[in-house]
Short mmCIF file of C-alpha atoms in Angstrom, two decimals:
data_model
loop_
_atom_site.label_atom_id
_atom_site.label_comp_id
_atom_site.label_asym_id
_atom_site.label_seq_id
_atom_site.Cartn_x
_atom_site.Cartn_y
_atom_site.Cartn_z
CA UNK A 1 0.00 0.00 0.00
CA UNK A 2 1.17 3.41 -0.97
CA UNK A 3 2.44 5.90 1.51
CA UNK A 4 0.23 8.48 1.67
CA UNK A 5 1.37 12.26 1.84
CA UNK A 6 0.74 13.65 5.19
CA UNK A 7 -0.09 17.52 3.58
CA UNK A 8 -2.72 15.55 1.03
CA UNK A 9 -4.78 15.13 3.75
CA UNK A 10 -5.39 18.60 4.18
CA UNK A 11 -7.99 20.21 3.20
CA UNK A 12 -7.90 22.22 0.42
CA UNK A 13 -4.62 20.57 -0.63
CA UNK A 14 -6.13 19.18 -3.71
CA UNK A 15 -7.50 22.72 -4.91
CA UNK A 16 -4.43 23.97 -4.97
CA UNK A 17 -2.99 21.12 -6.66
CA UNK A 18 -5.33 21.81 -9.27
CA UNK A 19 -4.67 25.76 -9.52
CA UNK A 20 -0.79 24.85 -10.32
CA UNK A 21 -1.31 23.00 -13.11
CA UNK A 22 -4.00 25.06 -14.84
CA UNK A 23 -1.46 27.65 -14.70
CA UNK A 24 1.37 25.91 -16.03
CA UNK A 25 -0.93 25.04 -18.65
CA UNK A 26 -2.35 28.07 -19.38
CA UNK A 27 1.97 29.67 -19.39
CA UNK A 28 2.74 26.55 -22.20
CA UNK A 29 1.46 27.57 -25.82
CA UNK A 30 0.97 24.64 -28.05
CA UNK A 31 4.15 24.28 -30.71
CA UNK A 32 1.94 24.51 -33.98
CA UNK A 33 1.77 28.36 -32.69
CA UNK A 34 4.98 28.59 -31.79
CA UNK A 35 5.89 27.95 -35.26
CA UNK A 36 2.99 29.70 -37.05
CA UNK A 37 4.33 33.37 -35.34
CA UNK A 38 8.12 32.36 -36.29
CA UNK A 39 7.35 31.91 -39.67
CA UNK A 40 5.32 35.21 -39.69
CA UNK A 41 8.39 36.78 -38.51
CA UNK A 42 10.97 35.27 -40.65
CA UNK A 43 8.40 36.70 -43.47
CA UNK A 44 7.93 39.94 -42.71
CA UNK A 45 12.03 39.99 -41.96
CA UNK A 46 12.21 38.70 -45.47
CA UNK A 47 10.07 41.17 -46.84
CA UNK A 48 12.04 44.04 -45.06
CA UNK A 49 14.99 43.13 -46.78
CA UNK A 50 13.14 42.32 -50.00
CA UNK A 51 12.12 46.10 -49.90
CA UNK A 52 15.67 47.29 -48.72
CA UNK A 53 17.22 45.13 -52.11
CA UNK A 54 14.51 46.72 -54.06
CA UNK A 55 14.72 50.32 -53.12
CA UNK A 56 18.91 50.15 -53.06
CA UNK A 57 18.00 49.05 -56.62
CA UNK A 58 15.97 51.14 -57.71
CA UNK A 59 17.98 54.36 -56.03
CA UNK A 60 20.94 52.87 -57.69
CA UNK A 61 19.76 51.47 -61.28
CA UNK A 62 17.17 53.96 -62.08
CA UNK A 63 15.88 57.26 -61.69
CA UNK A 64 12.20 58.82 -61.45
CA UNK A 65 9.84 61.83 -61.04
CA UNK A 66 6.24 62.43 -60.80
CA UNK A 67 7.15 66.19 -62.61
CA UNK A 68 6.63 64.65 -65.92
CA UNK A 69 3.43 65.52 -68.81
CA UNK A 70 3.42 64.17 -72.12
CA UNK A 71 4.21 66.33 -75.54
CA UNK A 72 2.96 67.48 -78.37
CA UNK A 73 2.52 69.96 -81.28
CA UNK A 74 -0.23 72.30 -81.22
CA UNK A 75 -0.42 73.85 -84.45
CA UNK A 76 -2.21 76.97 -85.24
CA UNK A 77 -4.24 76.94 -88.27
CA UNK A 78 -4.54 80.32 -89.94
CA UNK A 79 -5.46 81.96 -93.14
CA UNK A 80 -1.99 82.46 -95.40
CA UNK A 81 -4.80 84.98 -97.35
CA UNK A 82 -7.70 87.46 -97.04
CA UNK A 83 -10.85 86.65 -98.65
CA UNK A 84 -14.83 85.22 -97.17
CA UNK A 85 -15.11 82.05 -95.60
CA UNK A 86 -17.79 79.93 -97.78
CA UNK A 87 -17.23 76.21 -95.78
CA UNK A 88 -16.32 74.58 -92.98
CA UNK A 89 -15.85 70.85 -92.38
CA UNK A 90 -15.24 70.00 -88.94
CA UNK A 91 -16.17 70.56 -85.44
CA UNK A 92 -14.37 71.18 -82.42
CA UNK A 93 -13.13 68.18 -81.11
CA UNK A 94 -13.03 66.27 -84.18
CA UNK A 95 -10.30 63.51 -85.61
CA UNK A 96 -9.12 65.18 -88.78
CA UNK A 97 -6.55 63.35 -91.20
CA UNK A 98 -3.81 64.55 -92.97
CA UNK A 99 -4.79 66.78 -95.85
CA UNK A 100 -8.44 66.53 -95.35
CA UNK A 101 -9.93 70.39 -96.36
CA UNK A 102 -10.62 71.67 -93.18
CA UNK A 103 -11.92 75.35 -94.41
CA UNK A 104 -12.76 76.84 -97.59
CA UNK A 105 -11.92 80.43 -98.38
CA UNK A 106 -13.92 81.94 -101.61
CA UNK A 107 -11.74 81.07 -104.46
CA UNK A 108 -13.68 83.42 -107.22
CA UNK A 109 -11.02 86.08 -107.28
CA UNK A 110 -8.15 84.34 -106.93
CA UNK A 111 -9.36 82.04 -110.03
CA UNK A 112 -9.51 85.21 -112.11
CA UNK A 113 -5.85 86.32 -110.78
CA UNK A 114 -4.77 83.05 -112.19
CA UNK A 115 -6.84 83.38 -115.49
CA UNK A 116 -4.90 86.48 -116.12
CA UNK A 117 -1.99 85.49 -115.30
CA UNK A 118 -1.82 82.64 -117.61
CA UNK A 119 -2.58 85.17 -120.62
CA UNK A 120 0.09 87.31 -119.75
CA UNK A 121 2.55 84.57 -119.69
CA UNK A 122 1.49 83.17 -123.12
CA UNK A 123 1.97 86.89 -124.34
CA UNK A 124 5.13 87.04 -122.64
CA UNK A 125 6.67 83.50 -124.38
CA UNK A 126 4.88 84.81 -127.51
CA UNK A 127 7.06 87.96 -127.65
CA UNK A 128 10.39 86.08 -126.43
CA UNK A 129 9.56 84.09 -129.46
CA UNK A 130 9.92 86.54 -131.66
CA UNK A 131 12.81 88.40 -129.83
CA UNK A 132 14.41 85.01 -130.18
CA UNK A 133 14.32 85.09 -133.83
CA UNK A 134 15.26 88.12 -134.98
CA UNK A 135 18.78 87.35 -133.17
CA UNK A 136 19.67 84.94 -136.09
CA UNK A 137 17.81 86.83 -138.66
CA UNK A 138 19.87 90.15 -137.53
CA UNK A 139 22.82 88.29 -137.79
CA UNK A 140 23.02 86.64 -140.82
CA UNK A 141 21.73 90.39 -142.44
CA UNK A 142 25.08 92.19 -141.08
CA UNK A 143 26.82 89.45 -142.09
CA UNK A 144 25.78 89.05 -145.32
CA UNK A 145 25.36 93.26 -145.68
CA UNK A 146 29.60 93.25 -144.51
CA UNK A 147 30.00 91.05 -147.21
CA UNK A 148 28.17 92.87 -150.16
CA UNK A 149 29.59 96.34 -149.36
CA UNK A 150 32.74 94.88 -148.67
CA UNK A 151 33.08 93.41 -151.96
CA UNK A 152 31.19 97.07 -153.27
CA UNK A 153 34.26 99.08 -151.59
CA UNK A 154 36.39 96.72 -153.12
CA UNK A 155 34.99 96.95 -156.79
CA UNK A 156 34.74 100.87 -156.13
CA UNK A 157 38.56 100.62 -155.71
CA UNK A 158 39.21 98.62 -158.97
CA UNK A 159 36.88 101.01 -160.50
CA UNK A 160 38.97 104.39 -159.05
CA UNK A 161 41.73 102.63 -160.56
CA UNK A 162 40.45 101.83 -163.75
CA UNK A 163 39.08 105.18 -164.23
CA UNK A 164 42.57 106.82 -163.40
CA UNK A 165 44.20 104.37 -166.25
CA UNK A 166 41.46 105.49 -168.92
CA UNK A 167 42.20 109.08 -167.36
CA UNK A 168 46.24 108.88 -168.58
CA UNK A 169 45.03 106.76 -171.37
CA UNK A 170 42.97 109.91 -173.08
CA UNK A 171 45.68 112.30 -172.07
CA UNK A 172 47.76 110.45 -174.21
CA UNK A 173 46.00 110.28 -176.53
CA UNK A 174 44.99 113.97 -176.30
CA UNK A 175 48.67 114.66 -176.45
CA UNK A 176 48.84 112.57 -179.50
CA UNK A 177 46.26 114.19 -181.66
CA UNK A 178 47.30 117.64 -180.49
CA UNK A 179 50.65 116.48 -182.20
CA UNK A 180 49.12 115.43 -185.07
CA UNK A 181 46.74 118.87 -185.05
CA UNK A 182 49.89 120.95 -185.01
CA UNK A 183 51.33 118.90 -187.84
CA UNK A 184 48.88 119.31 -189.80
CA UNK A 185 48.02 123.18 -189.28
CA UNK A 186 51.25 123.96 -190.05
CA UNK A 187 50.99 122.22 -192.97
CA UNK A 188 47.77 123.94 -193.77
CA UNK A 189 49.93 127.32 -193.67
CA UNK A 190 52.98 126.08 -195.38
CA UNK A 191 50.61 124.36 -198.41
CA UNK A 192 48.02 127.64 -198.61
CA UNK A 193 50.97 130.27 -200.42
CA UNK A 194 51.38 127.38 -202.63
CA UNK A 195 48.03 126.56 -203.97
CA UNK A 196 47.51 130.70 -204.12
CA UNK A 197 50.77 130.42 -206.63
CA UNK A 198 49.20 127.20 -208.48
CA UNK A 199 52.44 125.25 -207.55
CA UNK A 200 49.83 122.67 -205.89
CA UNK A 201 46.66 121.94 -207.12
CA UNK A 202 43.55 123.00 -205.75
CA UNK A 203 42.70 119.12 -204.52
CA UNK A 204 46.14 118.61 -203.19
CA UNK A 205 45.22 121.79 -200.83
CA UNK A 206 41.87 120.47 -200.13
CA UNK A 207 43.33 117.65 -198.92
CA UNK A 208 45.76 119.03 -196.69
CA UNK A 209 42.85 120.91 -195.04
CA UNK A 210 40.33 118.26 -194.50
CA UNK A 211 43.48 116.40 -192.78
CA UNK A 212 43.83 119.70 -190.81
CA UNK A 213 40.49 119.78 -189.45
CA UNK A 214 39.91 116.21 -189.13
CA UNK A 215 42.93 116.23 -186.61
CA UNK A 216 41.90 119.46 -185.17
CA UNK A 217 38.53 117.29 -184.39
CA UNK A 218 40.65 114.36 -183.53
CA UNK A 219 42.25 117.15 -180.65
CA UNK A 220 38.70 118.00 -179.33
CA UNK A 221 37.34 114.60 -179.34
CA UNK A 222 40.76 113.56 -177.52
CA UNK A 223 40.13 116.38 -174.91
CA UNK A 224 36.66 115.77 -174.43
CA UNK A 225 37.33 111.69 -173.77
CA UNK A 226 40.08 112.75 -171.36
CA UNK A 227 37.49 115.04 -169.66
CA UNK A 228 34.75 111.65 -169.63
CA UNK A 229 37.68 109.61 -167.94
CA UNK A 230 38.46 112.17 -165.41
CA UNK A 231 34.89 112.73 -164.53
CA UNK A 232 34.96 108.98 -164.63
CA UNK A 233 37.48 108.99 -162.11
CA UNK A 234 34.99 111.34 -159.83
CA UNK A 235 32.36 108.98 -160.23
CA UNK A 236 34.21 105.96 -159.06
CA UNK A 237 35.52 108.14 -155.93
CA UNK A 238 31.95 109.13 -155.14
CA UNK A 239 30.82 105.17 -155.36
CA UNK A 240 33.90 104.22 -153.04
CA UNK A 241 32.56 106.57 -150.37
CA UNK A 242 29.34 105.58 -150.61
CA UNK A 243 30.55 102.36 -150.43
CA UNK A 244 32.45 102.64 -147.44
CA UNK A 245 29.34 104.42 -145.68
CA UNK A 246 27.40 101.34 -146.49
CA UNK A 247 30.02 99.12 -145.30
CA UNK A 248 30.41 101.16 -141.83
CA UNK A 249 26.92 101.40 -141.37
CA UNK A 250 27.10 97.46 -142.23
CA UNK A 251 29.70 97.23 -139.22
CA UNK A 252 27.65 98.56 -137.15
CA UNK A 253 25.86 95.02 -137.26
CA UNK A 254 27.23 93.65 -134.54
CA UNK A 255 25.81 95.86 -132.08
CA UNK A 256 21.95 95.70 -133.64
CA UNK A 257 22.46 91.90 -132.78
CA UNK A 258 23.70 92.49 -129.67
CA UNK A 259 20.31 95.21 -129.05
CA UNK A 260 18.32 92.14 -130.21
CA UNK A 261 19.81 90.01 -128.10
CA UNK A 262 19.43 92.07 -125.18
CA UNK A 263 16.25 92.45 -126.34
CA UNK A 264 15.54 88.33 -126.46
CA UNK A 265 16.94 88.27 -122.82
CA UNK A 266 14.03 90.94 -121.71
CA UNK A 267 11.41 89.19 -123.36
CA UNK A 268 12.67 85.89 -121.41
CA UNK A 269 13.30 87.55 -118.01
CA UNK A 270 9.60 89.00 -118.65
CA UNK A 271 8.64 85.04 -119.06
CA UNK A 272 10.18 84.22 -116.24
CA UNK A 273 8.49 87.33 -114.38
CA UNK A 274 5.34 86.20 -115.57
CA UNK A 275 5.64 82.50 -114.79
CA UNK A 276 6.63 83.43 -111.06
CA UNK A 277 2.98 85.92 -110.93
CA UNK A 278 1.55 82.90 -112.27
CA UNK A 279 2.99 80.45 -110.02
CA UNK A 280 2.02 82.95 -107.10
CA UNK A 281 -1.53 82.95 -108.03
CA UNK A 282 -2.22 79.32 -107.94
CA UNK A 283 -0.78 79.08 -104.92
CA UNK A 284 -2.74 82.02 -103.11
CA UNK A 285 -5.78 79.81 -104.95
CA UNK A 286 -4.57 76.83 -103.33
CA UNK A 287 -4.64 78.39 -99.91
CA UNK A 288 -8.22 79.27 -99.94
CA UNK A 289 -8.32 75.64 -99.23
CA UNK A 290 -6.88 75.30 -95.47
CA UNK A 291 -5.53 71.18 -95.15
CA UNK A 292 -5.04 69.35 -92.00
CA UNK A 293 -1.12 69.27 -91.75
CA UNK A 294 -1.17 66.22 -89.82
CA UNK A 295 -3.42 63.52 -88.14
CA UNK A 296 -5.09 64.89 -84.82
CA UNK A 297 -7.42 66.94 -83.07
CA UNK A 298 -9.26 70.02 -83.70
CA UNK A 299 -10.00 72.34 -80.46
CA UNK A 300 -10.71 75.83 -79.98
CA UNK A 301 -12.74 76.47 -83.21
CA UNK A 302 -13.03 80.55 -83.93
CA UNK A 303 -14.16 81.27 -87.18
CA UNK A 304 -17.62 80.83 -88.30
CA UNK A 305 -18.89 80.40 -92.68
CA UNK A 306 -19.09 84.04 -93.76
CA UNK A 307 -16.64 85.38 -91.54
CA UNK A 308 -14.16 87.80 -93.64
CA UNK A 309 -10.45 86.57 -92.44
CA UNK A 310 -7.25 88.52 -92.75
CA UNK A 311 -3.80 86.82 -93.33
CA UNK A 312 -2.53 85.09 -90.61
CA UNK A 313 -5.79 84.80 -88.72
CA UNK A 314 -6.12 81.71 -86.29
CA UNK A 315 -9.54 79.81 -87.27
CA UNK A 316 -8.63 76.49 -85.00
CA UNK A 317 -5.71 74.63 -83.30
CA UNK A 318 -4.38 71.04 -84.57
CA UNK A 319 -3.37 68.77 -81.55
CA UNK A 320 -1.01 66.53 -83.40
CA UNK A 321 -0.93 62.98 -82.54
CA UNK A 322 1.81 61.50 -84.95
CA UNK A 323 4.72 63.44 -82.99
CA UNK A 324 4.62 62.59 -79.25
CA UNK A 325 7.16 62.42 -76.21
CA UNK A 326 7.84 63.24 -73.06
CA UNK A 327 9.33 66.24 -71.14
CA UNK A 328 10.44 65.26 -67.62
CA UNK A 329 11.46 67.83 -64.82
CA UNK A 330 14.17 66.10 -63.27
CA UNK A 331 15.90 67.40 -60.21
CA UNK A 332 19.79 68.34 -61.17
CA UNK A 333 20.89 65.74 -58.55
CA UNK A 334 19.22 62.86 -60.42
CA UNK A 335 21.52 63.53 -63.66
CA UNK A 336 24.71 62.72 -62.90
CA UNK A 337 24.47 59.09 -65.10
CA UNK A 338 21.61 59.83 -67.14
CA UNK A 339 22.58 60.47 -71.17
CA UNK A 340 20.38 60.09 -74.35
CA UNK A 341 19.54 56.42 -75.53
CA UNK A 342 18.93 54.69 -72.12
CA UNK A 343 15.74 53.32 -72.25
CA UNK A 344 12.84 54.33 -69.91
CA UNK A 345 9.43 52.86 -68.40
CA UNK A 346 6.61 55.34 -68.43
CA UNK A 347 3.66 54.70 -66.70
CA UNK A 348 0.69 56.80 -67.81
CA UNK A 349 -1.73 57.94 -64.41
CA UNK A 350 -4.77 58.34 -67.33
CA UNK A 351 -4.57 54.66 -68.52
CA UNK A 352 -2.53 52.87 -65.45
CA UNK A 353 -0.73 51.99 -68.77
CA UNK A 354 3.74 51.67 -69.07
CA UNK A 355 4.74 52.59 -72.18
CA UNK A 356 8.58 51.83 -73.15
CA UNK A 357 11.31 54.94 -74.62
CA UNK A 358 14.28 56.03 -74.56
CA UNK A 359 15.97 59.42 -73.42
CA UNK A 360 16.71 61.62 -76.24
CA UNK A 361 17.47 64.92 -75.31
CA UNK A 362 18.42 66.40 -71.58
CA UNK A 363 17.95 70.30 -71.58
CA UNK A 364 20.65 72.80 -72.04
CA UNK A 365 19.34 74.82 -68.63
CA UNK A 366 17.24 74.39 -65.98
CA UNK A 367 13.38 75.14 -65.88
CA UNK A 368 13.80 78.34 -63.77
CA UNK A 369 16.43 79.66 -66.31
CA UNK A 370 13.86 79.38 -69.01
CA UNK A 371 11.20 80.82 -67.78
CA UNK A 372 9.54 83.93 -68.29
CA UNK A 373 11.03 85.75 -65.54
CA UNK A 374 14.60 83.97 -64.47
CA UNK A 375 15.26 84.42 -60.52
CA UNK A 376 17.40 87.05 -59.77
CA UNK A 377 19.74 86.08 -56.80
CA UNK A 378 21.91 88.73 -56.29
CA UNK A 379 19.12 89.96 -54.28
CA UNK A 380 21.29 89.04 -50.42
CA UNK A 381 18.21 86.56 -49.73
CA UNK A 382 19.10 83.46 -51.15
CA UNK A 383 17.73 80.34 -50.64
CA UNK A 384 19.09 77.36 -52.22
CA UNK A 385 16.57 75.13 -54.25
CA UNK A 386 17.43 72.01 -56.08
CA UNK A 387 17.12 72.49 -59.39
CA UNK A 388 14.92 70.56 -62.51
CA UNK A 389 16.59 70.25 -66.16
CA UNK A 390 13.75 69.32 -68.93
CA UNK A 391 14.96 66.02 -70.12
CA UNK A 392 12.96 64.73 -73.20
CA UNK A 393 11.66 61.26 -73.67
CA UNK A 394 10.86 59.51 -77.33
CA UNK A 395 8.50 56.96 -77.49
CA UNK A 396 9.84 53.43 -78.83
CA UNK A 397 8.58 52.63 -82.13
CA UNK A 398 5.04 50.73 -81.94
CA UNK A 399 4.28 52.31 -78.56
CA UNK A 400 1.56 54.74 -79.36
CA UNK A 401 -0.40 53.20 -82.38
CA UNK A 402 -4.07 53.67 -80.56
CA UNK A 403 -2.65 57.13 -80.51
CA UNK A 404 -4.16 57.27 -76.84
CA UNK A 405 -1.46 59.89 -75.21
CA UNK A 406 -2.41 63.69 -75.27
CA UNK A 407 0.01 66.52 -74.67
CA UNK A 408 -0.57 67.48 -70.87
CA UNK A 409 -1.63 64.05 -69.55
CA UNK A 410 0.88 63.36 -66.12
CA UNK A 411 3.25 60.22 -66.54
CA UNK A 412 6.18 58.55 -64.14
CA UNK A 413 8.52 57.96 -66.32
CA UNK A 414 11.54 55.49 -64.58
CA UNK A 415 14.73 55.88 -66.63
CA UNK A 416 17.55 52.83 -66.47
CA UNK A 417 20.86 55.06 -65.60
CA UNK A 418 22.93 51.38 -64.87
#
């Protein structure tokens, strides 16, 4: 039999017993606890360092801002001339394509700019035409006019010559039948006592003065030919000169095809002139028409059909969507690896949509420095302020085909610097 334990037998003993052991129960948790709550904090340990890893990373391998819209064109669309507005074929707010007509200017006048226009250019060629003719025909006339009178001063010479030769030819022969004339007068006188005193007969003596005046005519007729060769000779010098007024007046050839030419070379500069006024024209008619430059969106629509424009009037603004990127304000600290070509991650707030580019440009000064009114700080209250440098951001080829992105939406953009 057991030995019982004296204090058991007291009362309350047991109860107290029972108090211990509820308590050393309650003190012990069970071990599928014990290992539930270490591996909660061996997780959230993990996950610490997970973050730690991930923001060292991301500190170290990239670089981001929130100060970051996306880009575009806004083009102005104005009137390049004056005229009435007859049609307009959009609304504000509409998808346009490139080159569809977006307003219509009235073309009437401009049509009859160009009508006249085009006659005064065909008059224009037509007279260059014939400017352009008369340059050979001018030319081959002095030529062949040097030629002639030339060859006519020429022959005039020969002639002078020929003259002079027929000239001493009748003097000679002048001098011969004044020979013979004195001959025979004196014969006349020596034969005329004779015949008186019947030592000749009467026909002998009738003879000798028919041979007397025959020679005495002989003399005259001698004279009078050397008087037709020396007016010959006249003659001939009077043809030379005219000749050789002909022949300078001939020479002066060269410059009437040289006036004609000049002439040809003002009737083609006046083509030209007129081709340019024509050229002119059709274009001011082709700018009644105003075209959609590029694919996009019309906004802030101010011109109304009938409205009477000036040039250079704005009538709407184009929001192009074909050329779009990023500008990013980053802070001047954040640039100290960035440079053009590393690629970026942009997430768009509008769509909770990344979109993948590259850095293409990083601005030449800072934000402040550009704007309207730069900080002075030469002012003794300075405060220093980290500075932002626009950095621009291309979109990768493919990226924006839905062409969902509009200039001014906010974007992250996360550029790789490592």
């Amino acid at each position: 039999m057991a030995e019982q334990n004296p204090e058991s037998g007291r009362p309350g003993a047991a109860v107290a017993d029972r108090h211990d052991d509820s308590d050393q129960n309650q003190n012990q948790e069970p071990p599928q606890k014990k290992t539930r709550r270490r591996f909660i904090i061996i997780g959230v340990v993990a996950l610490l360092i997970v973050i730690a890893v991930l923001f060292w990373w991301h500190s170290t391998f990239s670089e981001d801002t929130d100060d970051a819209q996306v880009a575009g064109h806004l083009i102005q669309l104005s009137a390049r001339v004056a005229g009435q507005v007859v049609k307009i074929n959009f609304t504000e707010n509409q998808m346009v394509k490139k080159g569809d007509v977006l307003v219509e200017i009235d073309p009437r006048d401009f049509q009859a700019t160009v009508q006249n226009d085009e006659a005064n250019l065909e008059a224009a060629e037509a007279n260059y035409e014939a400017s352009k003719v008369n340059v050979p025909v001018t030319t081959i006339q002095t030529n062949s006019s040097i030629s002639q009178f030339g060859a006519t001063v020429t022959a005039s010479d020969n002639g002078i010559k020929r003259a002079q030769r027929q000239f001493e030819q009748a003097q000679a022969q002048v001098a011969q039948a004044d020979a013979t004339n004195i001959k025979a007068q004196q014969d006349l006188q020596r034969y005329t006592p004779l015949v008186e005193k019947d030592v000749i007969s009467k026909s002998q003596y009738d003879q000798y003065v028919a041979t007397a005046r025959a020679d005495e005519a002989a003399l005259l007729q001698a004279k009078a030919n050397a008087i037709a060769a020396e007016d010959q000779i006249a003659i001939a010098k009077d043809q030379k000169a005219q000749s050789q007024a002909q022949l300078r007046n001939a020479q002066n050839g060269p410059n009437q095809v040289k006036i004609q030419k000049s002439k040809a070379d003002q009737a083609a500069a006046q083509v030209e002139q007129a081709r340019a006024q024509l050229t002119q024209a059709q274009l001011n008619l082709s700018y009644t028409k105003i075209v959609a430059p590029a694919d996009g969106i019309i906004t802030t629509k101010s011109v109304e059909i009938m409205d009477n424009v000036a040039v250079g009037q704005n009538m709407a603004t184009l929001v192009s969507l074909e050329d779009i990127w990023i500008t990013a304000n980053f802070k001047e600290t954040q640039l100290r690896h960035m440079q053009t070509g590393q690629p970026v991650k942009i997430h768009v707030d509008a769509y909770s949509r990344d979109y993948n580019g590259h850095v293409t440009q990083i601005g030449g000064a800072t934000g402040s420095n550009l704007s309207l009114f730069p900080p002075e700080n030469a002012t003794g209250n300075y405060v220093k302020v980290v500075q932002r440098i626009p950095v621009r951001i291309d979109l990768d080829q493919g990226e924006n085909q839905d062409r969902a992105l509009r200039p001014g939406l906010s974007v992250e953009p996360v550029v790789r610097v490592k």
